[in-house]
Tab-separated table of C-alpha atoms and ligand atoms in Angstrom:
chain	number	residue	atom	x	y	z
A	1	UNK	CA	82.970	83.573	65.635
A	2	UNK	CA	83.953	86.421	63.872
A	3	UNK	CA	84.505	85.800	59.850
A	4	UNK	CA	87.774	86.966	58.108
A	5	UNK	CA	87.185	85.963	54.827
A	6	UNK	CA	83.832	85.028	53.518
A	7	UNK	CA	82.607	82.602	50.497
A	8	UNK	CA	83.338	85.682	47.985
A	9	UNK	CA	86.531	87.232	49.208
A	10	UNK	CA	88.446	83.443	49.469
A	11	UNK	CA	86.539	82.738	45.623
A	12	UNK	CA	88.785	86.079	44.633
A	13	UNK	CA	91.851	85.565	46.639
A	14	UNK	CA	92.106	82.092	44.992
A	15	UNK	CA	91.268	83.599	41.379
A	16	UNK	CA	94.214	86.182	42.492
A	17	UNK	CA	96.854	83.500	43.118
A	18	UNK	CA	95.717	81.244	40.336
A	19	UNK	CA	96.191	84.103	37.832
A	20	UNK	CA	99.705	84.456	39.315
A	21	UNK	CA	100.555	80.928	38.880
A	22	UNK	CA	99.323	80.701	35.307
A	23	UNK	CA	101.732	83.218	34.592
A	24	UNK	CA	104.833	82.350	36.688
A	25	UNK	CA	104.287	78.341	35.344
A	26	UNK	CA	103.431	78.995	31.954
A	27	UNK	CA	105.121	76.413	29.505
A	28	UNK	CA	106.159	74.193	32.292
A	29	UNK	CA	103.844	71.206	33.979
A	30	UNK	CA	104.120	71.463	37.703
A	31	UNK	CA	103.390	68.976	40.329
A	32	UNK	CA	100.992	70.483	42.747
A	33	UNK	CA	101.277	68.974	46.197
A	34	UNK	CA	98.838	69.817	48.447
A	35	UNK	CA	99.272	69.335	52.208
A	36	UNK	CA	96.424	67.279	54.567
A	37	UNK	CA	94.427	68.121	55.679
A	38	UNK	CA	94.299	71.678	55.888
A	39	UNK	CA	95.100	72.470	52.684
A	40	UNK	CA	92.506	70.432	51.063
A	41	UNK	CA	89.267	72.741	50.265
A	42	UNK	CA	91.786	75.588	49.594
A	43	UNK	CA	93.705	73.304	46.601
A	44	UNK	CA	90.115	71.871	45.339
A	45	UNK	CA	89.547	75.506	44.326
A	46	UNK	CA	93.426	76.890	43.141
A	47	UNK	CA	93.557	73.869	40.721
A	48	UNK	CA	90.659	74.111	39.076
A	49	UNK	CA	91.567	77.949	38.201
A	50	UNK	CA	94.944	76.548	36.813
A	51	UNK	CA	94.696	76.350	32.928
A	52	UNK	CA	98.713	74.789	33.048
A	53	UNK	CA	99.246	71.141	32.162
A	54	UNK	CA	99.625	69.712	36.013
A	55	UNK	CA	100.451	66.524	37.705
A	56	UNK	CA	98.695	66.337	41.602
A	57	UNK	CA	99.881	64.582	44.461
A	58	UNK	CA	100.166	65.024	48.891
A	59	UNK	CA	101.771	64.862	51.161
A	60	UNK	CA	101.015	64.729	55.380
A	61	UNK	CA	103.112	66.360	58.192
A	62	UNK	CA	102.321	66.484	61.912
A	63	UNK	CA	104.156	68.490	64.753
A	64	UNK	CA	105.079	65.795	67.426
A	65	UNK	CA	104.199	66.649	70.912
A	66	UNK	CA	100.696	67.536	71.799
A	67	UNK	CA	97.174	69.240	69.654
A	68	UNK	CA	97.721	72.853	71.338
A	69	UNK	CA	101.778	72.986	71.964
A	70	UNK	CA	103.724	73.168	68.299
A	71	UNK	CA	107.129	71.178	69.584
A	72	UNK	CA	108.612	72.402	66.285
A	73	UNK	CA	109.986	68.640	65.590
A	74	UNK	CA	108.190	67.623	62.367
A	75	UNK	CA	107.173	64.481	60.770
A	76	UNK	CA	106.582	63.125	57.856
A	77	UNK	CA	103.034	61.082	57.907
A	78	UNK	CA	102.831	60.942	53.978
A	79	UNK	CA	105.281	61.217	51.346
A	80	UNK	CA	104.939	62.085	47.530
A	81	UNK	CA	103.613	59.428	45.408
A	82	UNK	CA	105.168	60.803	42.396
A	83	UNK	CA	109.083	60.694	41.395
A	84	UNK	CA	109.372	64.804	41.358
A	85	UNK	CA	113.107	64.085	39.905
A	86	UNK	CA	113.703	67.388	37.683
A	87	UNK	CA	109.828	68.588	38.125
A	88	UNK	CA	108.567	71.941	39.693
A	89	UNK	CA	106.910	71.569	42.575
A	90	UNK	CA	104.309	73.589	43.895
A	91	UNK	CA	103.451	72.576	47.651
A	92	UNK	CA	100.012	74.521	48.160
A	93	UNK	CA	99.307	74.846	52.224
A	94	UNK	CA	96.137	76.081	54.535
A	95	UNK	CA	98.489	78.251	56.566
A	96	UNK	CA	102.005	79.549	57.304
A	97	UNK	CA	102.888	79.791	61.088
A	98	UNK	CA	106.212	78.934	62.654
A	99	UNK	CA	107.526	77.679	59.517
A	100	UNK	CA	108.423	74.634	60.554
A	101	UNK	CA	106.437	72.496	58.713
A	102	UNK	CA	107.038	73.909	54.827
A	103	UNK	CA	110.743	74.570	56.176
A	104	UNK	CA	110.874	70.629	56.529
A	105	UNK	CA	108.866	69.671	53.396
A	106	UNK	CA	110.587	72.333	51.273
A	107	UNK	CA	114.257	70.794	51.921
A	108	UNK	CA	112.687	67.179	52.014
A	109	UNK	CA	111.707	67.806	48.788
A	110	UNK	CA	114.329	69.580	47.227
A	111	UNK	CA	116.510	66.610	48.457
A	112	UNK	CA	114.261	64.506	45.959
A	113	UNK	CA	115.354	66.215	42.965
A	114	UNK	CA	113.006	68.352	41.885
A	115	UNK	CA	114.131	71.035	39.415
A	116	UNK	CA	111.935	73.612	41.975
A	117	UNK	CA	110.234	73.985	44.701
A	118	UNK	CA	107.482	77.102	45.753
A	119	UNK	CA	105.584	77.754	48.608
A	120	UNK	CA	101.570	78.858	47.920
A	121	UNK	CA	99.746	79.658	51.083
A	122	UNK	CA	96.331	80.692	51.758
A	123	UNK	CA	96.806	82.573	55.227
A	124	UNK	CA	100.551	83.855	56.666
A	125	UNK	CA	101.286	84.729	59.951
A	126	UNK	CA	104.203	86.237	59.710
A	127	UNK	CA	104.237	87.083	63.585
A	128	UNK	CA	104.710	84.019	64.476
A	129	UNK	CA	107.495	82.243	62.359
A	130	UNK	CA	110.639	80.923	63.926
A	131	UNK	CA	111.785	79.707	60.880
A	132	UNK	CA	113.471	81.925	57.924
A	133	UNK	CA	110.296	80.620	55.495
A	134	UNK	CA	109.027	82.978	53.046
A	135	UNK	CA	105.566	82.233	50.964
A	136	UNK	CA	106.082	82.581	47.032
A	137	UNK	CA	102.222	83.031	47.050
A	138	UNK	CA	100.730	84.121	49.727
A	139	UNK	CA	96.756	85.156	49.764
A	140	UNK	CA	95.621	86.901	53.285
A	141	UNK	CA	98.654	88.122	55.819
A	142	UNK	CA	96.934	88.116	59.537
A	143	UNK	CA	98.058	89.038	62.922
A	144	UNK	CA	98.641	86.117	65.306
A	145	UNK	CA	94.883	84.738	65.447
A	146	UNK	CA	93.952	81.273	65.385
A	147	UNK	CA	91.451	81.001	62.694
A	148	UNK	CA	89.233	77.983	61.434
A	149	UNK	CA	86.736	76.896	58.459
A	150	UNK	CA	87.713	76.497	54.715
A	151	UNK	CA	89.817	73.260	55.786
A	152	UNK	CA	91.539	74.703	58.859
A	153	UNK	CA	90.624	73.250	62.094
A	154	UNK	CA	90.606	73.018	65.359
A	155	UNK	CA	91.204	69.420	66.956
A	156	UNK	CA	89.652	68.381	63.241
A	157	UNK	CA	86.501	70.053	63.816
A	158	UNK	CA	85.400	73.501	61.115
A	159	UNK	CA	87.182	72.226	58.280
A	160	UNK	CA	83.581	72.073	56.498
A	161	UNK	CA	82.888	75.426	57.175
A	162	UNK	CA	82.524	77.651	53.804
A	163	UNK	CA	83.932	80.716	55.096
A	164	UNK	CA	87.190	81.644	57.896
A	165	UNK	CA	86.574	82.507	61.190
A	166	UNK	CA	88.516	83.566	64.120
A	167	UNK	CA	88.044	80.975	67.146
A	168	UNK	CA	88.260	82.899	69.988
A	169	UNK	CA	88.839	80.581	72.591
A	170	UNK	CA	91.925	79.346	71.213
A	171	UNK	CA	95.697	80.409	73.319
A	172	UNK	CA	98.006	81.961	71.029
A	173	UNK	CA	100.014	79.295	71.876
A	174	UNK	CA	98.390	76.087	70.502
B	201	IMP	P1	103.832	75.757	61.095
B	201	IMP	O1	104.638	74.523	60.929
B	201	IMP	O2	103.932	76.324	62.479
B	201	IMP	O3	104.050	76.806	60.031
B	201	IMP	O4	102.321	75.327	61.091
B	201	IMP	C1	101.633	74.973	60.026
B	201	IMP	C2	100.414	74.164	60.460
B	201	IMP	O5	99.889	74.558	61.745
B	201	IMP	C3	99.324	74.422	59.481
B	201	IMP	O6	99.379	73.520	58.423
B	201	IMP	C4	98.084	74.229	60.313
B	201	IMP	O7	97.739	72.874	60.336
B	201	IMP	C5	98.481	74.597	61.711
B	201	IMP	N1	98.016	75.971	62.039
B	201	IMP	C6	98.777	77.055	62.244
B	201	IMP	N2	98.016	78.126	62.513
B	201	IMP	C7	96.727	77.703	62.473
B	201	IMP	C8	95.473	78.359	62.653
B	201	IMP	O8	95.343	79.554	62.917
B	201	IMP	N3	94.369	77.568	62.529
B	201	IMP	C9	94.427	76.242	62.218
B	201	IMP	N4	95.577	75.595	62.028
B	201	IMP	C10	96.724	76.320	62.164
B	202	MG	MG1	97.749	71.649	58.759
């Protein structure tokens, strides 16, 4: 498998967006909300590089239809835990494809109350979207490859995996 972003170059990428973060949040306390599974290694390592006052919490999507056709139809597996009512949200995601999925959580979110809502993703596809999405963080932009390791998988195996690899055998249209 050929690597796209080691152990070092995903360390500084997430240093990179945590810096920006600091910044943008400063004074406020936002309520990070990672996305499962993918997102998890990736958020492990952005909040402990945030030196804001934060509140965490998750939340679980999953395309309907089967593992290697995206139907676009999206639902919700978990919802927040917290009451976001007037908070700004952060929702912190492995990967933007299609769109569809922070499309869905951004509105369903939004709908809740919260003062604000911002996208941070690791990897963007741009290529790919269908949806008029647009990261407010986003660390590597890559061509349409279908990549695995640092919590991205395929059919829930290479999640573990330190580093980000391109998976070959995977169609473009998974
Ligand atoms: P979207 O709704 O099409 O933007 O898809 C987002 C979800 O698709 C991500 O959270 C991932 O779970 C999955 N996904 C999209 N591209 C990849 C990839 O290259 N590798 C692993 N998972 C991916
Ligand atoms: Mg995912």
């Amino acid at each position: 498998m050929e690597i796209i972003a080691n152990e070092q170059q995903l360390s500084q990428k997430v240093e990179e967006i945590a810096a920006k973060i600091n910044k943008d949040y400063q004074g406020k306390e936002p309520v990070i909300v990672g996305i499962l599974k993918g997102s998890i290694v990736f958020y492990a390592d952005l909040i402990r590089k945030l030196t804001l006052d934060c509140e965490l919490d998750f939340m679980a999507a999953s395309s309907y239809g089967s593992s290697t056709v995206s139907s676009g139809v999206i639902t919700i597996k978990k919802d927040l835990s917290l009451d976001v009512t007037g908070k700004h949200v952060l929702v912190v995601e492995d990967i933007l494809d299609t769109g569809n999925t922070l499309y869905l959580l951004k509105e369903h979110i939004l709908q809740k109350g919260a003062a604000s809502v911002k996208l941070c993703t690791l990897f963007d596809k741009p290529a790919r979207r269908v949806r008029p999405v647009q990261a407010d963080y986003a660390g590597f932009v890559i061509e349409d490859l279908f990549i695995v390791g640092y919590g991205l998988d395929c059919n829930e195996k290479y999640r573990n995996l330190p580093y980000v690899a391109v998976l070959n055998a995977e169609p473009s249209n998974f």
